[in-house]
Tab-separated table of C-alpha atoms and ligand atoms in Angstrom:
chain	number	residue	atom	x	y	z
K	1	MET	CA	80.133	170.681	91.271
K	2	SER	CA	80.187	167.167	90.540
K	3	LEU	CA	82.118	164.903	92.812
K	4	ILE	CA	83.003	161.336	92.284
K	5	THR	CA	83.957	159.508	95.707
K	6	VAL	CA	84.922	156.064	95.046
K	7	GLY	CA	85.504	153.189	98.488
K	8	THR	CA	84.383	150.813	100.612
K	9	MET	CA	80.653	150.224	102.049
K	10	ALA	CA	81.501	148.259	104.440
K	11	PHE	CA	80.170	146.307	108.179
K	12	ASP	CA	83.136	147.228	110.684
K	13	ALA	CA	83.449	145.576	113.991
K	14	ILE	CA	85.569	148.098	116.273
K	15	GLU	CA	87.427	147.643	119.733
K	16	THR	CA	88.606	150.749	121.570
K	17	PRO	CA	89.559	151.190	125.114
K	18	PHE	CA	86.170	152.383	125.806
K	19	GLY	CA	83.965	150.164	124.449
K	20	LYS	CA	83.217	147.042	121.493
K	21	VAL	CA	80.649	147.135	118.750
K	22	ASP	CA	80.377	144.201	116.447
K	23	LYS	CA	78.799	145.781	113.771
K	24	ILE	CA	78.178	149.549	112.373
K	25	VAL	CA	78.082	150.814	109.258
K	26	GLY	CA	81.591	152.239	108.273
K	27	GLY	CA	84.118	151.755	104.705
K	28	SER	CA	85.817	154.313	103.183
K	29	ALA	CA	83.504	155.845	100.532
K	30	THR	CA	80.923	155.720	103.150
K	31	TYR	CA	82.664	158.581	105.432
K	32	VAL	CA	83.883	160.561	102.544
K	33	ALA	CA	80.690	161.034	101.433
K	34	TYR	CA	79.112	161.639	105.393
K	35	ALA	CA	81.980	164.524	105.396
K	36	ALA	CA	82.446	165.744	101.708
K	37	SER	CA	78.429	166.155	101.364
K	38	ASN	CA	78.521	168.787	104.058
K	39	PHE	CA	80.122	171.578	101.237
K	40	VAL	CA	79.096	169.738	98.145
K	41	GLN	CA	76.062	167.972	96.996
K	42	PRO	CA	75.001	165.938	94.526
K	43	ILE	CA	77.620	163.492	95.608
K	44	GLN	CA	78.524	160.408	93.012
K	45	GLN	CA	79.195	157.375	94.463
K	46	ILE	CA	81.057	154.332	93.538
K	47	SER	CA	81.080	151.746	95.351
K	48	ILE	CA	79.697	147.689	95.919
K	49	ILE	CA	78.195	146.269	98.912
K	50	GLY	CA	75.861	142.957	99.826
K	51	ASN	CA	72.156	141.931	100.260
K	52	ASP	CA	73.032	142.568	103.995
K	53	PHE	CA	73.545	146.659	104.005
K	54	PRO	CA	70.813	148.115	105.363
K	55	LYS	CA	67.960	149.792	103.813
K	56	GLU	CA	68.031	153.230	105.986
K	57	GLU	CA	71.122	153.674	105.875
K	58	LEU	CA	70.998	154.236	102.383
K	59	ASP	CA	68.253	156.187	102.424
K	60	ALA	CA	70.449	157.895	105.038
K	61	LEU	CA	72.849	158.905	102.543
K	62	THR	CA	70.455	159.302	99.639
K	63	SER	CA	68.895	162.049	102.124
K	64	ARG	CA	72.178	164.040	102.316
K	65	GLY	CA	72.624	163.925	98.408
K	66	VAL	CA	74.645	161.005	97.747
K	67	LYS	CA	74.119	159.406	94.371
K	68	LEU	CA	74.144	155.781	94.922
K	69	GLU	CA	73.888	155.104	91.277
K	70	GLY	CA	77.542	153.629	90.733
K	71	VAL	CA	76.837	151.753	93.471
K	72	GLU	CA	76.381	147.826	92.680
K	73	MET	CA	74.602	145.736	95.207
K	74	VAL	CA	75.367	141.854	94.939
K	75	PRO	CA	71.767	140.117	96.180
K	76	ASP	CA	73.229	136.600	97.219
K	77	LYS	CA	76.736	137.825	98.708
K	78	LYS	CA	77.599	139.978	102.127
K	79	SER	CA	79.718	143.582	102.450
K	80	PHE	CA	83.099	143.930	102.491
K	81	PHE	CA	83.995	143.131	106.801
K	82	TRP	CA	86.963	144.634	108.405
K	83	SER	CA	87.282	144.806	112.169
K	84	GLY	CA	89.494	146.466	114.148
K	85	LYS	CA	91.340	146.839	117.801
K	86	TYR	CA	92.842	150.342	119.176
K	87	HIS	CA	95.712	150.284	121.398
K	88	LEU	CA	95.533	152.798	124.039
K	89	ASP	CA	97.361	155.535	122.934
K	90	MET	CA	94.478	155.209	120.042
K	91	ASN	CA	96.826	156.119	117.346
K	92	THR	CA	97.613	152.593	116.542
K	93	ARG	CA	95.085	149.380	115.737
K	94	ASP	CA	95.629	146.255	114.777
K	95	THR	CA	93.649	145.184	111.908
K	96	LEU	CA	92.045	141.985	113.418
K	97	VAL	CA	89.593	140.361	110.276
K	98	THR	CA	89.528	141.929	106.692
K	99	ASP	CA	86.834	139.864	105.019
K	100	LEU	CA	86.749	141.042	101.087
K	101	ASN	CA	82.989	139.163	100.459
K	102	VAL	CA	81.512	141.318	97.832
K	103	LEU	CA	85.145	143.497	97.179
K	104	ALA	CA	86.847	140.273	96.061
K	105	ASP	CA	85.000	140.900	92.702
K	106	PHE	CA	84.379	144.129	92.517
K	107	ASN	CA	84.313	146.031	88.983
K	108	PRO	CA	83.470	149.347	89.147
K	109	ILE	CA	81.503	151.193	86.447
K	110	VAL	CA	81.340	154.605	86.111
K	111	PRO	CA	77.667	155.732	85.191
K	112	ASP	CA	77.677	157.681	82.227
K	113	SER	CA	75.776	160.414	84.842
K	114	TYR	CA	79.040	160.420	86.693
K	115	GLN	CA	80.866	161.501	83.480
K	116	GLY	CA	82.241	164.892	83.403
K	117	ALA	CA	82.794	165.904	86.990
K	118	GLU	CA	85.712	167.643	88.156
K	119	PHE	CA	86.351	166.355	91.383
K	120	LEU	CA	87.859	162.577	91.608
K	121	MET	CA	88.405	161.330	95.641
K	122	LEU	CA	89.579	157.934	95.597
K	123	GLY	CA	89.086	156.389	98.942
K	124	ASN	CA	91.019	153.965	100.299
K	125	LEU	CA	90.297	150.976	98.121
K	126	MET	CA	92.538	148.070	95.697
K	127	PRO	CA	94.291	150.784	93.315
K	128	LYS	CA	93.697	148.795	90.300
K	129	LEU	CA	90.681	149.640	91.170
K	130	GLN	CA	91.163	153.176	91.618
K	131	LEU	CA	92.933	153.448	88.394
K	132	SER	CA	90.458	151.808	86.429
K	133	VAL	CA	87.755	154.379	87.820
K	134	ILE	CA	90.538	156.803	86.326
K	135	ASN	CA	90.350	155.756	82.704
K	136	GLN	CA	87.151	155.635	82.496
K	137	LEU	CA	86.591	159.281	82.348
K	138	LYS	CA	86.185	160.919	79.786
K	139	THR	CA	87.371	163.824	80.574
K	140	LYS	CA	90.073	164.273	83.162
K	141	PRO	CA	88.746	165.734	86.590
K	142	LYS	CA	90.187	169.239	88.023
K	143	LEU	CA	91.854	167.406	90.771
K	144	ILE	CA	92.500	163.852	91.727
K	145	VAL	CA	93.100	162.979	95.321
K	146	MET	CA	93.917	159.322	96.384
K	147	ASP	CA	93.475	157.926	99.679
K	148	THR	CA	95.687	154.513	100.265
K	149	MET	CA	96.936	152.243	103.189
K	150	ASN	CA	100.155	150.165	104.139
K	151	PHE	CA	98.439	147.621	103.236
K	152	TRP	CA	97.860	147.732	99.794
K	153	MET	CA	102.310	148.818	99.818
K	154	ASP	CA	102.567	145.453	101.109
K	155	VAL	CA	100.116	143.732	98.807
K	156	ALA	CA	99.975	145.970	95.338
K	157	LEU	CA	102.659	147.875	95.436
K	158	ASP	CA	102.870	147.899	91.411
K	159	ASP	CA	99.618	149.092	91.133
K	160	LEU	CA	99.854	151.659	93.733
K	161	LYS	CA	102.796	153.364	91.935
K	162	GLU	CA	100.617	153.455	88.934
K	163	VAL	CA	98.192	155.084	90.313
K	164	LEU	CA	100.369	157.685	91.441
K	165	LYS	CA	101.307	158.754	88.827
K	166	ARG	CA	97.812	159.907	87.540
K	167	VAL	CA	97.223	162.043	90.822
K	168	ASP	CA	97.167	165.194	91.852
K	169	VAL	CA	96.831	164.665	96.018
K	170	LEU	CA	97.894	162.050	97.635
K	171	LEU	CA	97.097	161.150	101.853
K	172	VAL	CA	98.936	158.930	104.115
K	173	ASN	CA	99.821	158.601	107.521
K	174	ASP	CA	103.624	158.766	109.030
K	175	SER	CA	104.511	155.646	108.825
K	176	GLU	CA	102.825	154.870	105.834
K	177	ALA	CA	105.126	158.085	104.166
K	178	ARG	CA	107.862	156.461	105.124
K	179	GLN	CA	106.839	152.812	103.879
K	180	LEU	CA	106.263	154.197	100.717
K	181	SER	CA	109.090	155.822	100.462
K	182	GLY	CA	111.873	154.325	102.556
K	183	GLU	CA	112.982	157.251	104.200
K	184	PHE	CA	112.653	158.087	107.950
K	185	SER	CA	112.205	162.169	107.614
K	186	LEU	CA	109.415	162.912	106.418
K	187	VAL	CA	110.553	165.811	104.697
K	188	LYS	CA	112.861	163.289	102.945
K	189	ALA	CA	110.094	161.128	102.176
K	190	ALA	CA	107.725	163.743	100.711
K	191	ARG	CA	110.161	165.041	98.055
K	192	ASN	CA	110.552	161.607	97.524
K	193	ILE	CA	106.967	160.841	96.727
K	194	MET	CA	106.032	163.521	95.479
K	195	ALA	CA	108.443	162.104	92.527
K	196	MET	CA	106.622	160.000	92.034
K	197	GLY	CA	103.461	161.703	90.700
K	198	PRO	CA	101.503	163.646	93.123
K	199	LYS	CA	102.056	167.398	92.783
K	200	PHE	CA	100.923	167.659	96.339
K	201	LEU	CA	101.461	165.214	99.754
K	202	ILE	CA	99.518	165.140	102.745
K	203	ILE	CA	101.241	163.520	105.585
K	204	LYS	CA	98.616	162.481	108.903
K	205	LYS	CA	99.495	162.301	112.131
K	206	GLY	CA	97.109	161.523	113.819
K	207	GLU	CA	96.648	163.792	117.131
K	208	HIS	CA	99.588	165.442	115.963
K	209	GLY	CA	97.698	167.191	113.132
K	210	ALA	CA	98.863	167.146	109.203
K	211	LEU	CA	101.996	168.069	107.201
K	212	LEU	CA	100.632	169.414	103.054
K	213	PHE	CA	103.497	169.284	101.265
K	214	HIS	CA	104.057	170.915	97.544
K	215	GLU	CA	107.443	171.504	96.143
K	216	ASN	CA	109.360	173.340	98.736
K	217	HIS	CA	106.749	174.896	100.263
K	218	VAL	CA	105.477	172.950	103.631
K	219	PHE	CA	102.023	174.435	105.931
K	220	VAL	CA	101.468	172.202	109.454
K	221	ALA	CA	97.733	172.152	111.011
K	222	PRO	CA	96.845	170.986	114.262
K	223	ALA	CA	94.986	168.807	115.277
K	224	LEU	CA	91.838	169.857	117.860
K	225	PRO	CA	93.233	168.467	121.012
K	226	LEU	CA	89.890	167.233	122.211
K	227	GLU	CA	88.589	165.774	125.824
K	228	GLU	CA	87.431	162.232	124.622
K	229	VAL	CA	88.705	160.054	121.803
K	230	PHE	CA	85.642	157.614	121.325
K	231	ASP	CA	86.486	155.994	117.982
K	232	PRO	CA	89.016	157.038	115.277
K	233	THR	CA	87.996	154.830	113.018
K	234	GLY	CA	87.255	156.410	109.690
K	235	ALA	CA	88.956	160.232	111.017
K	236	GLY	CA	91.436	159.745	107.758
K	237	ASP	CA	88.308	159.181	105.119
K	238	THR	CA	86.543	161.926	107.019
K	239	PHE	CA	89.668	164.418	105.932
K	240	ALA	CA	89.847	163.427	102.959
K	241	GLY	CA	85.993	163.729	102.414
K	242	GLY	CA	86.102	167.614	103.869
K	243	PHE	CA	89.635	168.360	102.433
K	244	ILE	CA	88.139	167.664	98.540
K	245	GLY	CA	84.610	168.562	99.377
K	246	HIS	CA	85.459	172.303	100.584
K	247	LEU	CA	87.507	172.432	97.418
K	248	ALA	CA	85.124	171.274	95.284
K	249	LYS	CA	82.670	174.003	96.675
K	250	THR	CA	85.318	176.524	96.446
K	251	LYS	CA	86.269	175.214	92.700
K	252	ASP	CA	90.037	176.716	93.944
K	253	ILE	CA	92.759	173.974	94.164
K	254	SER	CA	95.851	175.956	94.868
K	255	PHE	CA	98.453	175.688	97.423
K	256	GLU	CA	96.405	178.654	99.484
K	257	ASN	CA	92.880	177.110	99.223
K	258	MET	CA	94.819	173.491	100.209
K	259	LYS	CA	95.350	175.239	103.858
K	260	THR	CA	92.200	176.039	104.169
K	261	ALA	CA	90.828	172.814	102.819
K	262	ILE	CA	93.350	170.835	105.678
K	263	ILE	CA	92.032	172.540	108.835
K	264	VAL	CA	88.675	171.899	107.177
K	265	GLY	CA	89.167	168.344	106.984
K	266	SER	CA	90.764	168.102	110.609
K	267	ALA	CA	87.384	169.808	111.800
K	268	LEU	CA	85.323	167.100	110.072
K	269	ALA	CA	87.732	164.591	111.734
K	270	SER	CA	87.529	165.696	115.262
K	271	PHE	CA	83.841	165.438	114.805
K	272	CYS	CA	84.461	162.071	113.565
K	273	VAL	CA	85.969	160.373	116.655
K	274	GLU	CA	84.201	161.669	119.207
K	275	LYS	CA	80.944	158.628	118.701
K	276	PHE	CA	81.358	154.974	117.531
K	277	GLY	CA	81.753	154.496	113.179
K	278	PRO	CA	79.672	157.661	111.155
K	279	GLU	CA	77.328	158.269	113.809
K	280	ARG	CA	78.599	162.048	115.254
K	281	MET	CA	78.982	162.137	111.191
K	282	LYS	CA	74.999	162.038	110.554
K	283	GLU	CA	74.646	164.837	113.470
K	284	ILE	CA	76.406	167.516	113.140
K	285	THR	CA	75.046	170.522	111.231
K	286	LYS	CA	76.182	173.874	109.688
K	287	ALA	CA	76.741	175.909	112.919
K	288	ASP	CA	78.524	172.822	114.709
K	289	ILE	CA	81.217	172.924	111.856
K	290	ASP	CA	81.855	176.485	111.849
K	291	SER	CA	82.517	176.593	115.317
K	292	ARG	CA	84.863	174.182	115.353
K	293	ILE	CA	86.772	175.757	112.242
K	294	ALA	CA	86.396	178.844	114.237
K	295	ALA	CA	88.112	177.171	116.960
K	296	PHE	CA	91.157	175.734	114.839
K	297	VAL	CA	91.282	179.098	113.513
K	298	GLN	CA	92.116	180.380	117.917
K	299	LEU	CA	94.106	176.971	118.028
K	300	VAL	CA	96.867	178.467	116.116
K	301	ASN	CA	96.140	182.189	116.131
K	302	PHE	CA	98.845	184.566	118.003
K	303	GLU	CA	100.722	187.646	117.585
K	304	ILE	CA	104.196	188.448	118.314
K	305	ASP	CA	106.036	191.402	118.994
K	306	LEU	CA	110.077	190.728	118.487
K	307	VAL	CA	111.857	193.393	120.222
L	401	AMP	P1	90.423	155.148	108.614
L	401	AMP	O1	89.982	154.753	109.769
L	401	AMP	O2	90.228	156.090	107.942
L	401	AMP	O3	91.710	154.027	108.479
L	401	AMP	O4	89.475	153.916	107.895
L	401	AMP	C1	88.859	153.091	108.568
L	401	AMP	C2	87.450	152.426	107.347
L	401	AMP	O5	88.373	151.627	106.205
L	401	AMP	C3	87.055	150.827	107.598
L	401	AMP	O6	85.231	151.348	107.619
L	401	AMP	C4	86.694	149.971	106.953
L	401	AMP	O7	85.464	149.958	106.792
L	401	AMP	C5	87.116	150.823	105.929
L	401	AMP	N1	88.504	149.574	105.762
L	401	AMP	C6	89.506	149.188	106.185
L	401	AMP	N2	89.808	148.036	105.675
L	401	AMP	C7	90.253	148.439	104.497
L	401	AMP	C8	90.925	148.329	103.123
L	401	AMP	N3	91.987	146.858	102.970
L	401	AMP	N4	90.716	148.843	101.871
L	401	AMP	C9	89.946	149.850	102.152
L	401	AMP	N5	88.667	149.942	103.261
L	401	AMP	C10	89.201	149.650	104.062
């Protein structure tokens, strides 16, 4: 079962109330690949890096079944750099620096060997580039999932709306759903956004879990109450990778299976926040994932006896 992932591969500088790192590998496609590769391999990555991206990091991805044929390496430029600082509640952050570097002239090319992929994960990236990847695919994937962020709503809303017409599932957080729809109620926002194209909408609410909307149905997934959240960077991308990884593994894109997939995504995201950058994602095993999914089941499992 093949899965194409598109997005950034980056260096991040992160400051949280618990610590600070000046340079750690990140990027939307990096986190998606780490999460999804727990469920399906190969992962067919499309991204761009500069001459500074460490070989060990590429090798670490390759060893997890991540194909890098679609990752362009620009010899004389630096990788995309992003820097963010979290507020005390860890649910909100300020972007301090976005240095596009290689991303400024990125023109993603889908390698021939990636054609025929059944699942496409459009990680957070310029909407024009997300659309270009869709247009290059000779056969329409079974499912296209798209992640985006408020930044693209501010600077490229028309392009974003064009991509929305072509995707099956959109992932946004609650404030982005409100911004995109102009509605405060998340139920109204979901209806409004699904009218723009996606048949399914996932609204992430950080430590409060996520909502899955489809037609008139809604499903609520909790987030695991964690004693320590060290660094939320990449949690959204990790959620996306776990979500599409589960769907690609089971080859079932029904609403019922998407309910399971958002629990899987939430479980993966709960690991990601335990250490800086993707460090924790590199360590976890299938047994770790299984026991955390079991913890989620316990969290929401109750019997009620109405007399
Ligand atoms: P998340 O915390 O899930 O929103 O993802 C954080 C990751 O997204 C970081 O590793 C950044 O390198 C990457 N990132 C930040 N801003 C952008 C952007 N404008 N486009 C694409 N990737 C970004």
